[in-house]
Amino acid sequence: MGGLGIFRGIAARFRGSLRFKLLALALGPLLVAVPILIGILVGWGAVYYDRLLITKVQSDLAVAHGYFDQVKEGVGRRVESLAGSERLARALRERPGAAALSELLREMQQQLRIDFLILLDGNGRVRAATGGPVPGSSYAEWEIVRRALAGHAETEVDILDAVQLAVIDPTLTEKARTPLIATRNAQATQRNEETRGMVMHAAAPIASVSREGGAGVLVGGLLLNKNLEFVDRINDIVYPEGSLPLGSVGTATLFLDDVRIATNVRLFENVRAIGTRVSAAVRHTVLDEGRTWLDRAFVVNDWYVSAYEPIKDSFGRRVGMLYVGYLEEPFQHARQLTLAAVALLFVLTVVAAAFVSLRLARHVSQPVARMHGTMSAIESGETEARVGKHPPDLAGEDELAELAAHFDRLLDRLAAQTEALQRWGSELDGKVAERTQELAAANQTLRSAQQRLVMSEKLAAIGQLAAGVAHEINNPVAVIQGNLDVLRETLGDAAEPAMAEIRLIQDQVFRIRLIVTKLLQFARPAEYAGYLEPVVLDQVVQDSLVLVAHQMKKTSVAVMQELHATRPVTVNRNELQQVLINLMVNALQAMPEGGTLLLASGDREEGGVRGGFVAVGDSGPGIAAEIRERLFDPFFTTKTSDGTGLGLWVSLGLVQRYGGRIDVECPSSGGSVFTVWLPNEAQAA
C-alpha cells in the first residue's frame, strides 16, 4: 500500500503542478534520447571499428599473397633460366653419364638455393637428379611435368607424401615429419603426426640439344615445411617493426591442410607452434568451402584479427592455407577505453542539462504562477485584471510571452546540444575517412616501394656489368703501366733488350679492345663466342708469371713451380690468361710480408672427362670458412680500399663458359689453393 500511495502522490503532483510538468517535459527527451544515442553510437562504433580491423588484416593478406606469388614466380624463373642455359645444353650435347649429370645438377641446385633438381627425358623419365630418384623412373604423372612436356613452363604448389619425398631426397622426409599437438577448437583427428610435404616446384621444357637427345624437362622444387625463413620474411614485410599500434603483435603462418608447418606464432616463449592445428570453423570455411576467412579467430593461445586464404595445388584442390593476423587484445582494450570515455561524456552532459533544466523550470513556473494569480483574481471578482482575449495581445513583456521566450530558449538549448552531438558524429566520420585514406595511401606507398625494388634490381644488374668492365680494364692497364716502368728502367740507346716487353704491351692494348666484347659475352654467350684454340697450360702459366713479375718485385715472394700438364685444352688464351693473372695477383696480395707462390699444373680426368688443371697457391693466413662460401659472389670483397669484389666472380664465369670450374682449398698447414680445371679439346669440341 505504501508504494501505491507514493505513486498516487506523484501522479497527483504531476496533474496539479505545472512546474513538475515543465520539468518532466525538459528532462524527458534527454532521459530517453541520450541512452538511445549512446546505444546507437556504441553499436555503430563497434561495427565500424571491427570493419577497420578487418580491412587492415585484408590488406595485410594481400601483401602476404603477393610475396608468396613472388617467391613462387622466382622458383619458376630460376628453373626455367637453368633449363635454357648454355651450360646445361652443352652438358646434354656431350651426353655424359647419369653420375656426371647428377653432379652438375647438385652444383646448380646450390646456386639456385632450392631443395632438389630432376632432369627428365622427353617421356618424363629420370635421366639424372640431385637426390634419390633412380634413372629411368617416371614422373610423367605429375601435372606440371605433363604441361612442361607439352611445351609450357609451370610453377605450382603440390603435396607429396612421405614415400615421394623419400624418393626425391631422404632428408626431405625428416624435415617434413611434424608431430601433431593437441589444439583447442581443432577438428578431431586420429593422426598423431604429419608426414606429407608442401612443395613449391617448377617444371620447364628443355629444347632439343642434339640429333639423338630430343627434348626433355627440368624439375626443381623447394620444401616449405619448417621453412622458417619464408614465414619470417612474410612477417617482416607485412608487419615491420613499429607498424602495429598499441603494442599489438603480427604473425604469419603456412598450413598444410589444417596443420601449421611453418609459423612464427609461439606455443611458448621460445617455441614455435609448428604442429598445432587451426580451429574447425576456420578449416570448414577455408578448406571445405574455399572462402577467405576475415574475422577474429583463436590462434593457439589467444584471439587474433585473422585472415586465412586457401592454397591450391596443380589440380586446383585446396591443400593448405596462408595466414596473417595480429593480436586483438590491445585494440579491444583501446576500444573499451574509448567507449567508456564517450559514455562518461554523455553522463556529464545529462547532469549539466538537468542542472540547467531545473533553473529554467523555476524561471518558467514563476510567470505561470503570476498568470495563475491573475486568473484567480479575476475568478474572485477583480474584473480589472486582464490577460488578453486573442493571442496577438500576448506580445510584449507579459507572463505568457515570457513563458514562451523561456520555452523557446530551452528548445534552442536542446537544439544546440543535438547539433553538438551531430557535429561530433561528423567529426568522427571525418576522422574515420581520414584514417581510411591513410591506409589507402600506405597501400599505394607499399606498391610504389615494390616497383622501386624491381627497378633497383635492374639497376644493380647494370651496375654489375659496368663494374665488371671497369675491373677487367684495370688488369691490362696495370700490366701496361708495369711494363712501361720496366722499359724506363731498362732501355738505353738500344731498344733490342726491351722488345719482349714492347710486344707484351701491344698484347695488353689488344685485350683492352676486347673488354666490351667480353661484357656482351657474359650477357649473351651464345651470340658472342670468343676465338678458341688448343692451349698448352704450362706455357700460359709461364706467360702469366711474366705479366705479374713487376708486382712480385715489390714483395719478397719465392715461386715454386710444378708444371706437368701434357694435354692441351681448347679455350680462349687471353681469357685463361686473365683468370690466372687474377689468381696470382690475389695470392701476392695475401702475402704482403713475403712467402711462397705455388704454381702447379697437370692432367686430370673427372667424371669420365679428360682435362687439365692449374693450381695457384699462397702461404698466407688462409681463408675463413664463412668467407669461402661467398668468394664468388659479385661485389663481395675483403679488401678495404681498392677491391671491387668482381675478380673471382668474372673468373668463375669465364671458366664455367668452357665447362670448367674453380675449387678453393685451405690446407691445415696454412695458406690457400685455387685450382682451375678445364676439359681438353676432345670434350670441349
XYZ file of C-alpha atoms in Angstrom:
685
model
C 0.000 0.000 0.000
C 2.899 2.381 0.740
C 4.298 2.099 -2.804
C 0.867 2.613 -4.303
C 0.382 5.743 -2.173
C 3.681 7.206 -3.311
C 2.762 6.556 -6.933
C -0.617 8.229 -6.463
C 1.063 11.210 -4.801
C 3.453 11.647 -7.710
C 0.609 11.317 -10.209
C -1.455 13.906 -8.333
C 1.501 16.270 -8.212
C 2.063 15.773 -11.922
C -1.564 16.641 -12.627
C -1.649 19.669 -10.273
C 1.879 21.158 -10.696
C 2.779 22.999 -13.868
C 6.358 23.273 -12.645
C 6.597 19.500 -12.292
C 5.150 19.063 -15.772
C 7.631 21.539 -17.281
C 10.498 19.847 -15.505
C 9.355 16.479 -16.832
C 8.978 17.980 -20.288
C 12.512 19.414 -20.180
C 14.263 16.291 -18.843
C 12.116 13.698 -20.625
C 13.797 13.978 -24.053
C 17.262 13.811 -22.503
C 16.480 10.828 -20.313
C 15.009 8.949 -23.266
C 17.126 10.169 -26.187
C 20.569 10.062 -24.562
C 20.526 6.314 -23.717
C 19.256 5.591 -27.228
C 22.025 7.737 -28.761
C 24.624 6.069 -26.567
C 23.393 2.639 -27.626
C 23.418 3.602 -31.305
C 26.891 5.134 -31.035
C 28.313 2.139 -29.189
C 26.827 -0.310 -31.691
C 27.828 1.721 -34.729
C 31.296 2.408 -33.360
C 31.908 -1.269 -32.599
C 30.789 -2.334 -36.074
C 32.855 0.314 -37.838
C 35.881 -0.308 -35.619
C 35.714 -4.032 -36.373
C 35.360 -3.211 -40.061
C 38.557 -1.140 -39.913
C 40.423 -4.010 -38.252
C 39.159 -6.445 -40.905
C 40.124 -4.022 -43.691
C 43.600 -3.784 -42.199
C 44.105 -7.565 -41.995
C 42.638 -7.960 -45.507
C 45.274 -5.605 -46.898
C 47.926 -7.487 -44.894
C 46.772 -10.750 -46.513
C 47.047 -9.135 -49.954
C 50.680 -8.196 -49.215
C 51.465 -11.711 -47.935
C 49.774 -13.241 -51.005
C 51.864 -11.003 -53.267
C 55.108 -12.117 -51.604
C 54.012 -15.785 -51.791
C 53.400 -15.399 -55.537
C 56.714 -13.562 -55.901
C 58.628 -16.454 -54.309
C 56.662 -18.909 -56.462
C 57.484 -16.981 -59.626
C 61.116 -16.726 -58.529
C 61.424 -20.522 -58.255
C 59.843 -20.835 -61.720
C 62.156 -18.237 -63.249
C 65.275 -19.845 -61.803
C 64.343 -23.334 -63.025
C 63.278 -22.012 -66.452
C 66.501 -19.988 -66.768
C 68.580 -23.049 -65.898
C 66.600 -25.174 -68.378
C 67.506 -22.740 -71.149
C 71.129 -22.205 -70.075
C 74.017 -22.889 -72.408
C 75.826 -24.800 -69.698
C 73.070 -27.408 -69.393
C 72.692 -27.567 -73.164
C 76.438 -28.195 -73.540
C 76.337 -30.928 -70.926
C 73.435 -32.649 -72.706
C 75.177 -32.363 -76.106
C 78.218 -34.084 -74.633
C 75.851 -36.850 -73.390
C 77.772 -37.657 -70.158
C 76.669 -40.387 -67.807
C 73.998 -40.038 -65.128
C 76.638 -39.545 -62.421
C 78.195 -36.547 -64.180
C 74.793 -35.011 -64.869
C 73.776 -35.540 -61.233
C 76.957 -33.818 -60.058
C 76.205 -30.910 -62.403
C 72.629 -30.719 -61.073
C 73.844 -30.693 -57.460
C 76.131 -27.773 -58.247
C 73.267 -25.926 -59.951
C 70.933 -26.749 -57.027
C 73.254 -24.991 -54.594
C 73.451 -21.957 -56.873
C 69.628 -21.783 -57.193
C 69.093 -22.353 -53.429
C 66.383 -24.957 -53.902
C 65.973 -28.422 -52.382
C 66.105 -30.664 -55.460
C 66.604 -30.799 -59.232
C 65.454 -33.646 -61.504
C 66.345 -33.946 -65.210
C 63.715 -35.846 -67.237
C 63.787 -37.076 -70.835
C 61.067 -36.489 -73.424
C 58.964 -39.292 -71.899
C 59.088 -37.924 -68.351
C 61.674 -40.480 -67.148
C 64.597 -39.576 -64.900
C 67.973 -39.033 -66.579
C 69.718 -37.578 -63.539
C 68.823 -35.997 -60.193
C 70.400 -34.347 -57.155
C 68.987 -36.852 -54.688
C 67.489 -40.300 -54.775
C 65.349 -40.672 -57.934
C 66.534 -43.722 -59.867
C 67.369 -43.114 -63.550
C 64.535 -44.446 -65.660
C 61.786 -43.887 -63.079
C 58.802 -41.955 -64.405
C 57.437 -38.584 -63.245
C 55.034 -38.209 -66.170
C 52.030 -38.372 -63.823
C 52.996 -35.025 -62.238
C 50.706 -32.319 -63.622
C 53.492 -29.755 -64.045
C 55.616 -32.350 -65.882
C 52.754 -33.074 -68.314
C 52.413 -29.362 -69.010
C 56.155 -28.928 -69.459
C 56.290 -31.888 -71.865
C 53.615 -30.038 -73.836
C 55.957 -27.030 -74.026
C 54.661 -24.869 -71.163
C 56.806 -23.948 -68.157
C 54.736 -24.252 -64.959
C 55.210 -23.442 -61.266
C 52.775 -24.895 -58.735
C 52.402 -25.912 -55.095
C 51.760 -29.627 -54.574
C 51.586 -32.022 -51.630
C 53.956 -35.020 -51.700
C 53.600 -37.951 -49.336
C 56.464 -39.396 -47.318
C 57.289 -42.045 -49.936
C 57.555 -39.467 -52.717
C 59.729 -37.229 -50.544
C 61.999 -40.133 -49.627
C 62.479 -40.979 -53.303
C 63.444 -37.377 -54.088
C 65.700 -36.905 -51.033
C 65.522 -38.793 -47.674
C 66.409 -35.595 -45.803
C 63.189 -34.005 -47.022
C 61.188 -36.749 -45.302
C 62.744 -35.954 -41.939
C 62.273 -32.233 -42.458
C 58.597 -32.679 -43.334
C 57.738 -35.001 -40.421
C 55.862 -32.944 -37.812
C 54.272 -34.356 -34.604
C 50.717 -33.053 -34.155
C 49.984 -31.092 -30.984
C 46.526 -31.150 -29.436
C 44.932 -27.772 -30.200
C 41.862 -26.121 -28.693
C 38.816 -25.922 -31.048
C 40.534 -28.029 -33.750
C 38.653 -30.706 -35.664
C 39.008 -34.182 -34.137
C 41.591 -36.444 -35.804
C 43.177 -39.851 -35.225
C 46.528 -38.813 -36.675
C 49.463 -38.122 -34.404
C 51.899 -36.686 -36.970
C 52.040 -35.030 -40.391
C 54.457 -36.730 -42.812
C 53.472 -35.033 -46.055
C 55.389 -32.126 -47.527
C 54.199 -28.933 -49.215
C 56.498 -28.391 -52.183
C 56.728 -25.293 -54.364
C 58.126 -26.757 -57.571
C 58.519 -25.799 -61.217
C 58.973 -27.705 -64.482
C 60.437 -26.144 -67.629
C 60.957 -27.709 -71.061
C 64.485 -28.164 -72.362
C 64.924 -27.529 -76.070
C 66.377 -30.260 -78.292
C 70.151 -30.135 -77.989
C 71.284 -32.903 -80.349
C 70.061 -35.191 -83.069
C 69.747 -38.075 -80.630
C 68.947 -36.217 -77.414
C 65.448 -34.951 -78.076
C 63.604 -32.635 -75.751
C 63.354 -33.021 -72.007
C 62.139 -31.362 -68.812
C 63.968 -29.869 -65.827
C 62.095 -30.040 -62.495
C 63.158 -28.126 -59.384
C 61.456 -27.552 -56.077
C 61.535 -26.035 -52.605
C 60.098 -27.710 -49.473
C 58.003 -25.264 -47.428
C 57.691 -27.422 -44.280
C 59.563 -25.759 -41.398
C 60.838 -23.081 -43.776
C 61.093 -20.504 -41.016
C 62.993 -18.034 -43.168
C 59.991 -17.946 -45.545
C 57.337 -17.121 -42.902
C 59.637 -14.743 -41.011
C 60.214 -12.831 -44.240
C 56.428 -12.593 -44.799
C 56.013 -11.314 -41.242
C 58.795 -8.726 -41.703
C 57.178 -7.455 -44.914
C 53.582 -7.380 -43.635
C 54.311 -6.257 -40.070
C 57.616 -4.359 -39.953
C 58.749 -3.174 -36.550
C 56.555 -0.363 -35.253
C 53.801 -0.828 -37.865
C 51.177 -2.043 -35.359
C 49.935 0.424 -32.722
C 49.050 -0.230 -29.081
C 51.665 -2.961 -28.632
C 49.930 -5.481 -30.907
C 51.976 -8.322 -32.438
C 51.737 -9.537 -36.051
C 52.052 -13.197 -37.087
C 52.245 -15.240 -40.298
C 51.700 -18.973 -40.850
C 51.761 -21.556 -43.639
C 49.354 -24.516 -43.276
C 49.393 -27.944 -44.881
C 45.721 -28.885 -44.708
C 44.926 -27.588 -41.177
C 48.402 -28.173 -39.646
C 50.888 -25.364 -39.052
C 54.061 -26.411 -40.916
C 55.843 -23.031 -40.782
C 54.896 -20.230 -38.400
C 56.179 -17.531 -36.084
C 53.238 -17.996 -33.699
C 54.669 -19.033 -30.325
C 53.373 -22.032 -28.395
C 55.576 -20.988 -25.503
C 58.040 -18.129 -25.146
C 60.723 -19.519 -27.481
C 58.867 -22.486 -29.013
C 57.071 -22.046 -32.331
C 53.621 -23.590 -32.675
C 54.608 -25.951 -35.513
C 52.334 -28.987 -35.406
C 49.328 -27.183 -33.893
C 46.105 -27.056 -35.916
C 43.606 -24.439 -36.972
C 40.100 -24.294 -35.491
C 37.344 -26.381 -37.043
C 35.359 -23.266 -38.032
C 38.279 -21.782 -39.996
C 39.030 -25.141 -41.607
C 35.431 -25.530 -42.772
C 35.270 -22.002 -44.215
C 38.645 -22.011 -45.999
C 39.362 -25.633 -46.940
C 35.847 -27.046 -47.314
C 34.041 -24.020 -48.766
C 37.041 -22.302 -50.415
C 36.276 -18.879 -48.922
C 38.716 -16.409 -47.375
C 38.365 -16.055 -43.592
C 38.376 -12.384 -42.488
C 37.393 -12.291 -38.829
C 38.709 -12.753 -35.331
C 39.968 -16.269 -34.613
C 41.504 -18.106 -31.673
C 45.138 -18.799 -32.638
C 46.884 -21.328 -30.341
C 46.709 -19.304 -27.111
C 44.952 -16.002 -27.834
C 42.472 -14.178 -30.062
C 43.810 -12.570 -33.234
C 42.298 -10.465 -36.001
C 42.940 -13.067 -38.677
C 42.960 -13.603 -42.427
C 43.184 -17.080 -43.985
C 43.114 -17.885 -47.694
C 43.281 -21.313 -49.367
C 46.373 -22.578 -51.191
C 45.602 -24.700 -54.257
C 47.742 -27.381 -55.881
C 48.330 -28.004 -59.596
C 44.985 -29.857 -59.829
C 43.042 -26.952 -58.311
C 42.472 -28.727 -54.988
C 42.628 -26.793 -51.712
C 45.606 -28.282 -49.878
C 46.623 -25.616 -47.371
C 46.238 -22.070 -46.127
C 48.202 -18.821 -45.946
C 47.556 -16.838 -42.749
C 48.397 -13.402 -41.385
C 46.945 -11.712 -38.313
C 47.652 -9.542 -35.314
C 46.808 -9.674 -31.609
C 43.289 -8.392 -30.920
C 43.518 -7.643 -27.184
C 45.292 -4.220 -27.421
C 42.673 -2.956 -29.885
C 39.784 -4.273 -27.774
C 41.237 -2.580 -24.709
C 41.591 0.710 -26.599
C 38.017 0.429 -27.888
C 36.655 -0.176 -24.381
C 38.525 2.848 -23.065
C 37.150 4.982 -25.897
C 33.567 3.826 -25.325
C 33.912 4.415 -21.585
C 35.129 7.946 -22.256
C 32.196 8.582 -24.599
C 29.699 7.231 -22.028
C 31.230 9.415 -19.312
C 30.964 12.438 -21.599
C 27.277 11.744 -22.159
C 26.612 11.306 -18.418
C 28.290 14.625 -17.689
C 26.202 16.208 -20.442
C 22.981 14.842 -18.894
C 23.957 16.100 -15.435
C 24.730 19.553 -16.806
C 21.475 19.583 -18.779
C 19.477 18.569 -15.682
C 21.009 21.420 -13.688
C 20.152 23.934 -16.404
C 16.649 22.489 -16.773
C 15.932 22.928 -13.046
C 16.937 26.562 -13.227
C 14.826 27.103 -16.337
C 11.813 25.342 -14.804
C 11.961 27.706 -11.839
C 12.047 30.732 -14.136
C 9.204 29.315 -16.237
C 6.943 28.442 -13.248
C 7.099 31.927 -11.729
C 5.462 33.706 -14.706
C 2.903 30.907 -14.885
C 2.180 31.369 -11.164
C 1.672 35.068 -11.706
C -0.643 34.244 -14.596
C -2.469 31.798 -12.344
C -2.794 34.528 -9.670
C -4.218 36.891 -12.202
C -6.740 34.284 -13.292
C -7.625 33.617 -9.649
C -8.087 37.333 -9.061
C -10.453 37.501 -11.977
C -12.351 34.498 -10.640
C -12.568 36.219 -7.257
C -14.298 39.177 -8.828
C -11.437 41.546 -9.706
C -12.693 42.417 -13.163
C -9.894 44.909 -13.813
C -7.379 42.152 -14.174
C -6.963 41.206 -17.816
C -4.850 38.708 -19.612
C -5.996 39.296 -23.198
C -8.690 37.969 -25.405
C -6.564 36.932 -28.505
C -3.032 35.524 -28.937
C -1.662 38.690 -30.546
C -2.462 40.509 -27.316
C 0.162 38.373 -25.573
C 3.067 40.107 -27.222
C 5.460 42.252 -25.218
C 6.570 41.618 -21.595
C 3.523 39.808 -20.192
C 3.817 36.460 -18.413
C 2.826 34.219 -21.355
C 5.268 35.946 -23.688
C 7.992 35.472 -21.083
C 6.979 31.835 -20.727
C 7.141 31.392 -24.497
C 10.529 33.072 -24.529
C 11.844 30.738 -21.814
C 10.391 27.749 -23.620
C 11.992 28.874 -26.894
C 15.334 29.290 -25.159
C 15.021 25.798 -23.735
C 14.291 24.435 -27.191
C 17.248 26.445 -28.538
C 19.460 24.871 -25.887
C 18.224 21.382 -26.728
C 18.797 22.107 -30.415
C 22.316 23.327 -29.631
C 23.074 20.110 -27.739
C 21.679 17.997 -30.574
C 23.735 19.979 -33.075
C 26.841 19.439 -30.930
C 26.210 15.675 -30.967
C 25.737 15.693 -34.734
C 28.888 17.780 -35.186
C 30.826 15.348 -33.014
C 29.486 12.467 -35.102
C 30.508 14.274 -38.302
C 33.998 14.871 -36.913
C 34.253 11.188 -36.028
C 33.152 10.290 -39.571
C 35.798 12.642 -40.906
C 38.495 11.045 -38.756
C 37.439 7.576 -39.881
C 37.503 8.667 -43.530
C 40.928 10.267 -42.966
C 42.232 7.035 -41.465
C 40.837 5.083 -44.407
C 42.637 7.442 -46.786
C 45.850 6.972 -44.809
C 45.522 3.200 -45.148
C 44.934 3.570 -48.894
C 47.970 5.852 -49.129
C 50.035 3.315 -47.175
C 48.997 0.581 -49.612
C 49.942 2.821 -52.532
C 53.297 3.560 -50.878
C 53.891 -0.187 -50.494
C 53.132 -0.794 -54.163
C 55.479 2.042 -55.115
C 58.191 0.548 -52.888
C 57.785 -2.794 -54.648
C 58.142 -1.097 -58.026
C 61.256 0.722 -56.819
C 62.670 -2.590 -55.604
C 62.243 -4.099 -59.072
C 63.892 -1.051 -60.622
C 66.746 -1.248 -58.085
C 67.390 -4.854 -59.042
C 67.587 -3.885 -62.701
C 69.953 -1.003 -61.918
C 72.049 -3.324 -59.754
C 72.395 -5.739 -62.687
C 73.531 -2.908 -64.940
C 75.937 -1.772 -62.247
C 77.414 -5.247 -62.004
C 78.105 -5.281 -65.726
C 79.601 -1.786 -65.654
C 81.751 -2.587 -62.629
C 82.859 -5.802 -64.330
C 84.020 -3.830 -67.360
C 85.965 -1.404 -65.149
C 87.550 -4.250 -63.228
C 88.536 -6.096 -66.394
C 90.171 -2.962 -67.810
C 92.242 -2.416 -64.642
C 94.330 -5.582 -65.154
C 95.577 -4.738 -68.695
C 96.198 -1.137 -67.681
C 98.183 -2.299 -64.655
C 100.260 -4.593 -66.889
C 100.863 -1.788 -69.390
C 101.983 0.536 -66.591
C 104.242 -2.118 -65.093
C 105.964 -2.849 -68.380
C 106.369 0.843 -69.072
C 108.181 1.072 -65.731
C 110.412 -1.793 -66.861
C 111.066 -0.013 -70.173
C 112.063 3.182 -68.359
C 114.486 1.289 -66.148
C 115.904 -0.967 -68.884
C 116.009 0.940 -72.204
C 119.018 2.854 -73.130
C 120.100 3.740 -76.629
C 119.447 0.234 -77.882
C 115.814 -0.954 -77.946
C 116.559 -4.611 -78.649
C 116.714 -5.747 -74.967
C 113.164 -4.403 -74.407
C 111.442 -5.913 -77.462
C 109.743 -8.631 -75.381
C 108.184 -6.026 -73.080
C 107.044 -3.947 -76.050
C 105.256 -6.957 -77.513
C 103.597 -7.606 -74.152
C 102.314 -4.010 -74.033
C 100.877 -4.417 -77.511
C 99.096 -7.630 -76.421
C 97.530 -5.875 -73.443
C 96.309 -2.976 -75.563
C 94.568 -5.542 -77.732
C 92.994 -7.001 -74.584
C 91.542 -3.584 -73.705
C 89.758 -3.529 -77.050
C 88.188 -6.886 -76.209
C 86.670 -5.744 -72.881
C 83.344 -4.568 -74.358
C 83.072 -7.796 -76.344
C 83.582 -9.732 -73.108
C 80.733 -7.842 -71.489
C 78.442 -8.957 -74.310
C 79.757 -12.485 -73.934
C 78.543 -12.540 -70.310
C 75.132 -11.181 -71.364
C 74.651 -13.431 -74.424
C 77.389 -16.072 -74.502
C 75.707 -17.984 -77.336
C 75.957 -14.973 -79.711
C 79.470 -13.792 -78.820
C 81.749 -16.789 -78.629
C 85.438 -15.938 -78.324
C 88.182 -17.398 -80.524
C 89.071 -20.861 -79.230
C 92.372 -22.621 -79.775
C 94.306 -25.515 -78.251
C 96.338 -24.049 -75.398
C 99.254 -25.638 -73.510
C 98.618 -24.909 -69.839
C 102.307 -24.751 -68.844
C 103.002 -22.054 -71.453
C 100.037 -19.923 -70.321
C 101.259 -20.202 -66.706
C 104.741 -19.016 -67.707
C 103.312 -16.095 -69.739
C 101.064 -15.057 -66.854
C 104.004 -15.221 -64.425
C 105.936 -12.789 -66.628
C 102.974 -10.387 -66.617
C 102.900 -10.191 -62.812
C 106.663 -10.027 -62.433
C 106.568 -6.276 -61.756
C 104.284 -6.862 -58.768
C 106.478 -9.667 -57.431
C 109.420 -7.249 -57.310
C 107.514 -5.297 -54.638
C 107.425 -8.307 -52.284
C 109.844 -10.996 -51.160
C 107.892 -13.905 -52.616
C 109.518 -17.129 -53.795
C 107.976 -19.021 -56.725
C 107.625 -22.815 -56.634
C 106.674 -24.376 -59.995
C 105.392 -27.914 -60.519
C 104.238 -27.838 -64.148
C 103.447 -31.290 -65.596
C 100.498 -30.713 -67.947
C 100.791 -32.547 -71.309
C 97.301 -32.326 -72.821
C 96.181 -29.058 -74.449
C 92.788 -27.586 -73.557
C 90.559 -25.694 -76.003
C 89.893 -22.196 -74.612
C 90.467 -18.540 -75.460
C 94.084 -17.905 -74.495
C 93.529 -14.285 -73.388
C 90.622 -15.212 -71.130
C 92.519 -18.073 -69.465
C 95.492 -15.755 -69.010
C 93.174 -13.183 -67.463
C 91.918 -15.774 -64.923
C 95.420 -16.889 -63.939
C 96.689 -13.302 -63.587
C 93.785 -12.505 -61.285
C 94.517 -15.570 -59.099
C 98.249 -14.756 -58.975
C 97.612 -11.122 -58.021
C 95.236 -12.251 -55.259
C 97.852 -14.708 -53.984
C 100.535 -11.989 -53.883
C 98.190 -9.645 -52.017
C 97.609 -12.396 -49.446
C 101.377 -12.386 -48.672
C 102.308 -8.728 -48.061
C 105.195 -9.775 -45.805
C 106.507 -12.379 -48.252
C 106.066 -16.103 -48.670
C 105.836 -18.803 -51.350
C 103.763 -18.671 -54.556
C 102.900 -22.199 -55.754
C 102.179 -22.719 -59.472
C 101.227 -26.278 -60.446
C 99.635 -27.919 -63.483
C 98.844 -31.407 -64.673
C 96.432 -33.738 -66.430
C 93.307 -34.857 -64.572
C 90.249 -36.884 -65.500
C 86.983 -36.156 -63.635
C 83.649 -37.882 -64.166
C 84.903 -39.605 -67.293
C 86.011 -36.287 -68.831
C 89.704 -35.746 -69.511
C 91.182 -32.336 -68.944
C 93.880 -30.343 -67.245
C 94.276 -28.205 -64.149
C 96.262 -25.210 -62.979
C 96.692 -24.580 -59.233
C 97.711 -21.211 -57.757
C 98.593 -21.343 -54.044
C 99.918 -18.993 -51.410
C 101.361 -19.332 -47.917
C 99.234 -16.543 -46.472
C 96.868 -16.732 -43.477
C 94.222 -18.727 -45.364
C 90.501 -18.032 -45.832
C 87.825 -18.475 -43.158
C 85.010 -20.929 -43.926
C 82.279 -18.254 -43.872
C 84.271 -16.167 -46.375
C 84.906 -19.152 -48.695
C 81.156 -19.572 -49.129
C 80.849 -16.062 -50.591
C 84.154 -15.752 -52.526
C 82.496 -15.966 -55.929
C 79.555 -13.664 -55.130
C 79.573 -10.399 -57.131
C 80.765 -7.338 -55.167
C 81.961 -9.396 -52.193
C 85.479 -8.428 -51.150
C 87.645 -8.435 -48.032
C 89.820 -5.591 -49.329
C 89.018 -2.354 -47.551
C 90.361 0.107 -50.134
C 90.859 -0.979 -53.762
C 88.812 -4.165 -54.063
C 85.627 -4.283 -56.183
C 84.598 -7.854 -55.415
C 84.313 -8.751 -59.134
C 87.584 -10.522 -59.945
C 86.698 -14.038 -58.783
C 83.087 -13.691 -59.986
C 84.266 -12.807 -63.517
C 86.953 -15.514 -63.455
C 84.425 -18.174 -62.454
C 82.116 -17.087 -65.288
C 84.931 -17.381 -67.848
C 85.926 -20.851 -66.646
C 82.341 -22.135 -66.473
C 81.791 -20.975 -70.054
C 84.137 -23.750 -71.177
C 82.629 -26.392 -68.903
C 85.264 -25.961 -66.192
C 85.207 -24.923 -62.557
C 87.312 -23.264 -59.834
C 87.866 -25.029 -56.477
C 89.214 -23.453 -53.283
C 91.087 -25.346 -50.563
C 92.693 -24.165 -47.345
C 95.193 -26.797 -46.091
C 95.644 -27.246 -42.359
C 99.254 -26.124 -42.759
C 98.078 -22.663 -43.817
C 97.540 -20.657 -46.963
C 95.016 -21.278 -49.736
C 95.000 -23.028 -53.132
C 92.753 -22.077 -56.075
C 92.506 -24.869 -58.691
C 91.191 -24.228 -62.226
C 90.030 -27.389 -64.026
C 89.199 -27.342 -67.763
C 88.213 -30.161 -70.148
C 90.611 -30.866 -73.011
C 89.809 -30.175 -76.629
C 88.120 -33.514 -77.306
C 85.368 -32.936 -74.693
C 85.044 -29.190 -75.395
C 84.561 -29.721 -79.153
